[in-house]
Amino acid sequence: GLDQPDWGEIFLGDTLVSSRDFVVRPRYRSLAMVFQDLALWPHMTVFRHVEFALDPACYRGAAKEKRCKELLALVRLTKYDRRPGQLSGGEKQRLALARALAAEPEYLLFDEPLSNLDLASREQLLGEISSILHADNITALYVTHQPEEAIHIADDIALMENGTIKSMCGVGDFALRQRDIWERNFQELQLRLTQHDKKEEKIIPLHARATG
């Protein structure tokens, strides 16, 4: 919603939200996003991040505080008074997710949210994100370059190249394709190794002199 397209249309469900001649402002779209760089506010505490994203028309006073604590408990984050600079990488990811969920969006966007984490943290958070999305029945668009992440979290997968969708399939079909690709690559590697072994190799003894 921050840029208007030169061509094409963007729909959320059946609702047109953006085209060359029409745009729905971001605040009127039921969207939230977890950015690759997280876009956390360095001057705000953990609690304030979540509080800021709540709809003031729905949450006031004690209800607001209760909802903030519920969301932070959901992502297992209890350091309410700390600022982003005092959090670990995984804790920052949890905070970004809690803030996005606080907006109670119909659609949640993820832009490679786990790309800066180590493997163990990435696997743990991926499982938690998947559980939260399915438990709350949230429609999410999750962008990743990692097939393993896509298989773990998705119901349907779209493969894109240069901004164009090349194919779409269910996660089961995608997993089978990945297995076929792995097997084909493995077979090609075996063939190359076999061909290499059959070649005549010239070995220079250690006591001989090489020329050239």
PDB file of C-alpha atoms in Angstrom:
ATOM      1  CA  GLY A   1       0.000   0.000   0.000  1.00  0.00           C
ATOM      2  CA  LEU A   2       2.997   2.344   0.195  1.00  0.00           C
ATOM      3  CA  ASP A   3       3.626   2.129  -3.559  1.00  0.00           C
ATOM      4  CA  GLN A   4       0.996   2.233  -6.273  1.00  0.00           C
ATOM      5  CA  PRO A   5       1.471  -0.309  -9.098  1.00  0.00           C
ATOM      6  CA  ASP A   6       2.108   0.816 -12.685  1.00  0.00           C
ATOM      7  CA  TRP A   7      -0.070  -2.020 -13.943  1.00  0.00           C
ATOM      8  CA  GLY A   8      -2.102  -4.949 -12.623  1.00  0.00           C
ATOM      9  CA  GLU A   9      -4.414  -5.239  -9.644  1.00  0.00           C
ATOM     10  CA  ILE A  10      -4.062  -6.476  -6.063  1.00  0.00           C
ATOM     11  CA  PHE A  11      -6.982  -8.153  -4.318  1.00  0.00           C
ATOM     12  CA  LEU A  12      -7.381  -9.253  -0.716  1.00  0.00           C
ATOM     13  CA  GLY A  13      -9.975 -11.963  -1.022  1.00  0.00           C
ATOM     14  CA  ASP A  14     -12.594 -10.438  -3.310  1.00  0.00           C
ATOM     15  CA  THR A  15     -11.717  -6.845  -2.407  1.00  0.00           C
ATOM     16  CA  LEU A  16      -9.661  -4.695  -4.762  1.00  0.00           C
ATOM     17  CA  VAL A  17      -7.089  -2.779  -2.722  1.00  0.00           C
ATOM     18  CA  SER A  18      -4.666  -1.490  -5.335  1.00  0.00           C
ATOM     19  CA  SER A  19      -4.484  -0.744  -9.053  1.00  0.00           C
ATOM     20  CA  ARG A  20      -3.056   1.942 -11.293  1.00  0.00           C
ATOM     21  CA  ASP A  21      -6.026   4.247 -10.639  1.00  0.00           C
ATOM     22  CA  PHE A  22      -7.192   3.104  -7.213  1.00  0.00           C
ATOM     23  CA  VAL A  23      -5.607   2.415  -3.844  1.00  0.00           C
ATOM     24  CA  VAL A  24      -6.898   1.575  -0.373  1.00  0.00           C
ATOM     25  CA  ARG A  25      -4.663   3.185   2.236  1.00  0.00           C
ATOM     26  CA  PRO A  26      -2.655   0.742   4.368  1.00  0.00           C
ATOM     27  CA  ARG A  27      -4.478   1.574   7.597  1.00  0.00           C
ATOM     28  CA  TYR A  28      -7.766   0.494   6.013  1.00  0.00           C
ATOM     29  CA  ARG A  29      -6.444  -2.913   4.982  1.00  0.00           C
ATOM     30  CA  SER A  30      -6.683  -5.748   7.479  1.00  0.00           C
ATOM     31  CA  LEU A  31      -2.995  -6.562   7.089  1.00  0.00           C
ATOM     32  CA  ALA A  32       0.041  -6.939   9.311  1.00  0.00           C
ATOM     33  CA  MET A  33       3.624  -7.767   8.422  1.00  0.00           C
ATOM     34  CA  VAL A  34       6.729  -9.290   9.968  1.00  0.00           C
ATOM     35  CA  PHE A  35       9.642  -7.684   8.133  1.00  0.00           C
ATOM     36  CA  GLN A  36      12.974  -9.300   7.313  1.00  0.00           C
ATOM     37  CA  ASP A  37      14.774  -6.654   9.390  1.00  0.00           C
ATOM     38  CA  LEU A  38      11.872  -6.770  11.906  1.00  0.00           C
ATOM     39  CA  ALA A  39      11.477  -2.942  11.932  1.00  0.00           C
ATOM     40  CA  LEU A  40      11.317  -2.812  15.727  1.00  0.00           C
ATOM     41  CA  TRP A  41      11.350   0.589  17.416  1.00  0.00           C
ATOM     42  CA  PRO A  42      14.545   0.949  19.486  1.00  0.00           C
ATOM     43  CA  HIS A  43      13.043   3.442  21.960  1.00  0.00           C
ATOM     44  CA  MET A  44       9.992   1.323  22.843  1.00  0.00           C
ATOM     45  CA  THR A  45       9.797  -1.462  25.402  1.00  0.00           C
ATOM     46  CA  VAL A  46       8.546  -4.929  24.540  1.00  0.00           C
ATOM     47  CA  PHE A  47       5.189  -4.212  26.168  1.00  0.00           C
ATOM     48  CA  ARG A  48       4.830  -0.870  24.393  1.00  0.00           C
ATOM     49  CA  HIS A  49       5.442  -2.468  20.972  1.00  0.00           C
ATOM     50  CA  VAL A  50       2.418  -4.715  21.412  1.00  0.00           C
ATOM     51  CA  GLU A  51       0.293  -2.054  23.101  1.00  0.00           C
ATOM     52  CA  PHE A  52       0.897   0.357  20.219  1.00  0.00           C
ATOM     53  CA  ALA A  53      -0.499  -2.130  17.674  1.00  0.00           C
ATOM     54  CA  LEU A  54      -3.779  -2.759  19.515  1.00  0.00           C
ATOM     55  CA  ASP A  55      -6.933  -1.102  18.240  1.00  0.00           C
ATOM     56  CA  PRO A  56      -7.744   1.630  20.806  1.00  0.00           C
ATOM     57  CA  ALA A  57     -11.431   1.318  19.987  1.00  0.00           C
ATOM     58  CA  CYS A  58     -11.410  -2.297  21.185  1.00  0.00           C
ATOM     59  CA  TYR A  59      -8.904  -2.273  24.026  1.00  0.00           C
ATOM     60  CA  ARG A  60      -8.655   0.244  26.857  1.00  0.00           C
ATOM     61  CA  GLY A  61      -7.338   0.206  30.401  1.00  0.00           C
ATOM     62  CA  ALA A  62      -7.243  -3.230  32.004  1.00  0.00           C
ATOM     63  CA  ALA A  63      -8.447  -4.922  28.804  1.00  0.00           C
ATOM     64  CA  LYS A  64      -5.476  -3.484  26.910  1.00  0.00           C
ATOM     65  CA  GLU A  65      -2.983  -4.681  29.515  1.00  0.00           C
ATOM     66  CA  LYS A  66      -4.569  -8.135  29.605  1.00  0.00           C
ATOM     67  CA  ARG A  67      -4.450  -8.490  25.817  1.00  0.00           C
ATOM     68  CA  CYS A  68      -0.790  -7.429  25.683  1.00  0.00           C
ATOM     69  CA  LYS A  69       0.145 -10.030  28.267  1.00  0.00           C
ATOM     70  CA  GLU A  70      -1.842 -12.700  26.396  1.00  0.00           C
ATOM     71  CA  LEU A  71      -0.017 -12.002  23.142  1.00  0.00           C
ATOM     72  CA  LEU A  72       3.401 -11.910  24.779  1.00  0.00           C
ATOM     73  CA  ALA A  73       2.632 -15.173  26.579  1.00  0.00           C
ATOM     74  CA  LEU A  74       1.585 -16.676  23.236  1.00  0.00           C
ATOM     75  CA  VAL A  75       5.043 -16.022  21.791  1.00  0.00           C
ATOM     76  CA  ARG A  76       6.715 -16.887  25.121  1.00  0.00           C
ATOM     77  CA  LEU A  77       8.179 -13.454  25.754  1.00  0.00           C
ATOM     78  CA  THR A  78       8.152 -12.174  29.340  1.00  0.00           C
ATOM     79  CA  LYS A  79      10.748  -9.388  29.327  1.00  0.00           C
ATOM     80  CA  TYR A  80       8.142  -6.623  29.212  1.00  0.00           C
ATOM     81  CA  ASP A  81      10.415  -3.725  30.161  1.00  0.00           C
ATOM     82  CA  ARG A  82      13.317  -4.460  27.842  1.00  0.00           C
ATOM     83  CA  ARG A  83      14.028  -2.675  24.576  1.00  0.00           C
ATOM     84  CA  PRO A  84      14.993  -4.376  21.287  1.00  0.00           C
ATOM     85  CA  GLY A  85      18.696  -3.741  21.846  1.00  0.00           C
ATOM     86  CA  GLN A  86      18.512  -5.875  25.001  1.00  0.00           C
ATOM     87  CA  LEU A  87      16.906  -8.880  23.277  1.00  0.00           C
ATOM     88  CA  SER A  88      18.399 -11.889  21.512  1.00  0.00           C
ATOM     89  CA  GLY A  89      17.707 -12.544  17.838  1.00  0.00           C
ATOM     90  CA  GLY A  90      14.993 -15.077  18.624  1.00  0.00           C
ATOM     91  CA  GLU A  91      13.357 -12.762  21.152  1.00  0.00           C
ATOM     92  CA  LYS A  92      13.252  -9.975  18.581  1.00  0.00           C
ATOM     93  CA  GLN A  93      11.490 -12.312  16.159  1.00  0.00           C
ATOM     94  CA  ARG A  94       8.935 -13.199  18.821  1.00  0.00           C
ATOM     95  CA  LEU A  95       8.311  -9.528  19.539  1.00  0.00           C
ATOM     96  CA  ALA A  96       7.794  -8.740  15.846  1.00  0.00           C
ATOM     97  CA  LEU A  97       5.285 -11.593  15.622  1.00  0.00           C
ATOM     98  CA  ALA A  98       3.406 -10.490  18.756  1.00  0.00           C
ATOM     99  CA  ARG A  99       3.156  -6.937  17.423  1.00  0.00           C
ATOM    100  CA  ALA A 100       1.779  -8.196  14.112  1.00  0.00           C
ATOM    101  CA  LEU A 101      -0.781 -10.408  15.859  1.00  0.00           C
ATOM    102  CA  ALA A 102      -1.880  -7.501  18.061  1.00  0.00           C
ATOM    103  CA  ALA A 103      -3.407  -5.817  15.024  1.00  0.00           C
ATOM    104  CA  GLU A 104      -5.724  -8.858  14.643  1.00  0.00           C
ATOM    105  CA  PRO A 105      -5.249  -8.920  10.856  1.00  0.00           C
ATOM    106  CA  GLU A 106      -7.167 -11.014   8.370  1.00  0.00           C
ATOM    107  CA  TYR A 107      -3.918 -11.506   6.466  1.00  0.00           C
ATOM    108  CA  LEU A 108      -0.406 -11.751   7.865  1.00  0.00           C
ATOM    109  CA  LEU A 109       2.659 -11.206   5.668  1.00  0.00           C
ATOM    110  CA  PHE A 110       6.118 -12.624   6.414  1.00  0.00           C
ATOM    111  CA  ASP A 111       9.202 -11.434   4.526  1.00  0.00           C
ATOM    112  CA  GLU A 112      11.909 -14.027   5.262  1.00  0.00           C
ATOM    113  CA  PRO A 113      11.420 -13.474   9.004  1.00  0.00           C
ATOM    114  CA  LEU A 114      13.867 -16.167  10.143  1.00  0.00           C
ATOM    115  CA  SER A 115      16.721 -15.570   7.712  1.00  0.00           C
ATOM    116  CA  ASN A 116      19.025 -14.005  10.321  1.00  0.00           C
ATOM    117  CA  LEU A 117      18.699 -16.772  12.905  1.00  0.00           C
ATOM    118  CA  ASP A 118      20.823 -19.853  13.515  1.00  0.00           C
ATOM    119  CA  LEU A 119      19.412 -23.228  12.463  1.00  0.00           C
ATOM    120  CA  ALA A 120      18.232 -24.332  15.912  1.00  0.00           C
ATOM    121  CA  SER A 121      16.403 -21.053  16.614  1.00  0.00           C
ATOM    122  CA  ARG A 122      14.935 -21.038  13.118  1.00  0.00           C
ATOM    123  CA  GLU A 123      13.480 -24.528  13.457  1.00  0.00           C
ATOM    124  CA  GLN A 124      12.009 -23.789  16.891  1.00  0.00           C
ATOM    125  CA  LEU A 125      10.384 -20.508  15.858  1.00  0.00           C
ATOM    126  CA  LEU A 126       9.101 -21.972  12.607  1.00  0.00           C
ATOM    127  CA  GLY A 127       7.204 -24.611  14.539  1.00  0.00           C
ATOM    128  CA  GLU A 128       5.751 -22.017  16.904  1.00  0.00           C
ATOM    129  CA  ILE A 129       4.687 -19.707  14.063  1.00  0.00           C
ATOM    130  CA  SER A 130       2.999 -22.601  12.286  1.00  0.00           C
ATOM    131  CA  SER A 131       1.106 -23.595  15.444  1.00  0.00           C
ATOM    132  CA  ILE A 132      -0.096 -20.025  16.084  1.00  0.00           C
ATOM    133  CA  LEU A 133      -1.275 -19.498  12.504  1.00  0.00           C
ATOM    134  CA  HIS A 134      -3.230 -22.747  12.428  1.00  0.00           C
ATOM    135  CA  ALA A 135      -4.667 -22.302  15.930  1.00  0.00           C
ATOM    136  CA  ASP A 136      -5.978 -18.807  15.132  1.00  0.00           C
ATOM    137  CA  ASN A 137      -6.902 -19.714  11.523  1.00  0.00           C
ATOM    138  CA  ILE A 138      -4.866 -16.810  10.116  1.00  0.00           C
ATOM    139  CA  THR A 139      -4.224 -16.575   6.386  1.00  0.00           C
ATOM    140  CA  ALA A 140      -0.519 -15.889   5.878  1.00  0.00           C
ATOM    141  CA  LEU A 141       1.767 -15.202   2.941  1.00  0.00           C
ATOM    142  CA  TYR A 142       5.246 -16.405   3.880  1.00  0.00           C
ATOM    143  CA  VAL A 143       8.178 -15.474   1.627  1.00  0.00           C
ATOM    144  CA  THR A 144      11.282 -17.645   1.921  1.00  0.00           C
ATOM    145  CA  HIS A 145      14.204 -18.964  -0.107  1.00  0.00           C
ATOM    146  CA  GLN A 146      14.339 -22.117   2.032  1.00  0.00           C
ATOM    147  CA  PRO A 147      12.294 -25.092   0.702  1.00  0.00           C
ATOM    148  CA  GLU A 148      12.383 -26.694   4.162  1.00  0.00           C
ATOM    149  CA  GLU A 149      10.620 -23.685   5.697  1.00  0.00           C
ATOM    150  CA  ALA A 150       7.982 -23.699   2.964  1.00  0.00           C
ATOM    151  CA  ILE A 151       7.250 -27.405   3.412  1.00  0.00           C
ATOM    152  CA  HIS A 152       6.986 -27.048   7.195  1.00  0.00           C
ATOM    153  CA  ILE A 153       4.656 -24.058   7.343  1.00  0.00           C
ATOM    154  CA  ALA A 154       2.615 -23.957   4.120  1.00  0.00           C
ATOM    155  CA  ASP A 155      -0.644 -25.442   2.890  1.00  0.00           C
ATOM    156  CA  ASP A 156       0.016 -24.260  -0.674  1.00  0.00           C
ATOM    157  CA  ILE A 157       3.262 -23.148  -2.300  1.00  0.00           C
ATOM    158  CA  ALA A 158       3.886 -20.732  -5.178  1.00  0.00           C
ATOM    159  CA  LEU A 159       7.257 -20.733  -6.931  1.00  0.00           C
ATOM    160  CA  MET A 160       8.312 -17.293  -8.152  1.00  0.00           C
ATOM    161  CA  GLU A 161      11.023 -16.055 -10.486  1.00  0.00           C
ATOM    162  CA  ASN A 162      11.666 -12.379 -11.183  1.00  0.00           C
ATOM    163  CA  GLY A 163       8.345 -11.433  -9.596  1.00  0.00           C
ATOM    164  CA  THR A 164       6.323 -13.898 -11.686  1.00  0.00           C
ATOM    165  CA  ILE A 165       4.554 -16.972 -10.303  1.00  0.00           C
ATOM    166  CA  LYS A 166       5.857 -19.950 -12.272  1.00  0.00           C
ATOM    167  CA  SER A 167       3.788 -22.663 -10.593  1.00  0.00           C
ATOM    168  CA  MET A 168       1.504 -23.375  -7.644  1.00  0.00           C
ATOM    169  CA  CYS A 169       0.854 -26.641  -5.855  1.00  0.00           C
ATOM    170  CA  GLY A 170      -0.063 -28.185  -2.534  1.00  0.00           C
ATOM    171  CA  VAL A 171       2.684 -28.729  -0.002  1.00  0.00           C
ATOM    172  CA  GLY A 172       2.548 -32.515  -0.524  1.00  0.00           C
ATOM    173  CA  ASP A 173       3.171 -32.204  -4.259  1.00  0.00           C
ATOM    174  CA  PHE A 174       5.978 -29.727  -3.605  1.00  0.00           C
ATOM    175  CA  ALA A 175       7.668 -32.110  -1.175  1.00  0.00           C
ATOM    176  CA  LEU A 176       7.538 -34.875  -3.792  1.00  0.00           C
ATOM    177  CA  ARG A 177       9.055 -32.532  -6.376  1.00  0.00           C
ATOM    178  CA  GLN A 178      11.865 -31.639  -3.992  1.00  0.00           C
ATOM    179  CA  ARG A 179      12.551 -35.326  -3.386  1.00  0.00           C
ATOM    180  CA  ASP A 180      12.618 -36.006  -7.126  1.00  0.00           C
ATOM    181  CA  ILE A 181      15.026 -33.093  -7.658  1.00  0.00           C
ATOM    182  CA  TRP A 182      17.279 -34.373  -4.869  1.00  0.00           C
ATOM    183  CA  GLU A 183      17.278 -37.906  -6.293  1.00  0.00           C
ATOM    184  CA  ARG A 184      18.014 -36.637  -9.805  1.00  0.00           C
ATOM    185  CA  ASN A 185      20.898 -34.493  -8.574  1.00  0.00           C
ATOM    186  CA  PHE A 186      22.248 -37.420  -6.559  1.00  0.00           C
ATOM    187  CA  GLN A 187      22.084 -39.721  -9.578  1.00  0.00           C
ATOM    188  CA  GLU A 188      23.859 -37.143 -11.729  1.00  0.00           C
ATOM    189  CA  LEU A 189      26.596 -36.849  -9.104  1.00  0.00           C
ATOM    190  CA  GLN A 190      27.015 -40.638  -9.021  1.00  0.00           C
ATOM    191  CA  LEU A 191      27.277 -40.701 -12.823  1.00  0.00           C
ATOM    192  CA  ARG A 192      29.960 -38.014 -12.843  1.00  0.00           C
ATOM    193  CA  LEU A 193      31.965 -39.860 -10.182  1.00  0.00           C
ATOM    194  CA  THR A 194      31.702 -43.118 -12.135  1.00  0.00           C
ATOM    195  CA  GLN A 195      32.845 -41.442 -15.344  1.00  0.00           C
ATOM    196  CA  HIS A 196      35.733 -39.833 -13.484  1.00  0.00           C
ATOM    197  CA  ASP A 197      36.875 -43.201 -12.085  1.00  0.00           C
ATOM    198  CA  LYS A 198      36.961 -44.689 -15.575  1.00  0.00           C
ATOM    199  CA  LYS A 199      39.296 -42.026 -16.912  1.00  0.00           C
ATOM    200  CA  GLU A 200      42.966 -42.923 -17.163  1.00  0.00           C
ATOM    201  CA  GLU A 201      44.854 -40.902 -14.590  1.00  0.00           C
ATOM    202  CA  LYS A 202      48.553 -40.208 -14.825  1.00  0.00           C
ATOM    203  CA  ILE A 203      50.262 -40.223 -11.444  1.00  0.00           C
ATOM    204  CA  ILE A 204      53.749 -38.825 -10.935  1.00  0.00           C
ATOM    205  CA  PRO A 205      55.741 -40.831  -8.346  1.00  0.00           C
ATOM    206  CA  LEU A 206      57.178 -38.780  -5.505  1.00  0.00           C
ATOM    207  CA  HIS A 207      60.731 -39.645  -6.535  1.00  0.00           C
ATOM    208  CA  ALA A 208      60.227 -38.578 -10.170  1.00  0.00           C
ATOM    209  CA  ARG A 209      60.705 -35.146 -11.619  1.00  0.00           C
ATOM    210  CA  ALA A 210      57.864 -33.321 -13.287  1.00  0.00           C
ATOM    211  CA  THR A 211      58.551 -31.124 -16.301  1.00  0.00           C
ATOM    212  CA  GLY A 212      56.564 -28.400 -17.954  1.00  0.00           C
TER     213      GLY A 212
END
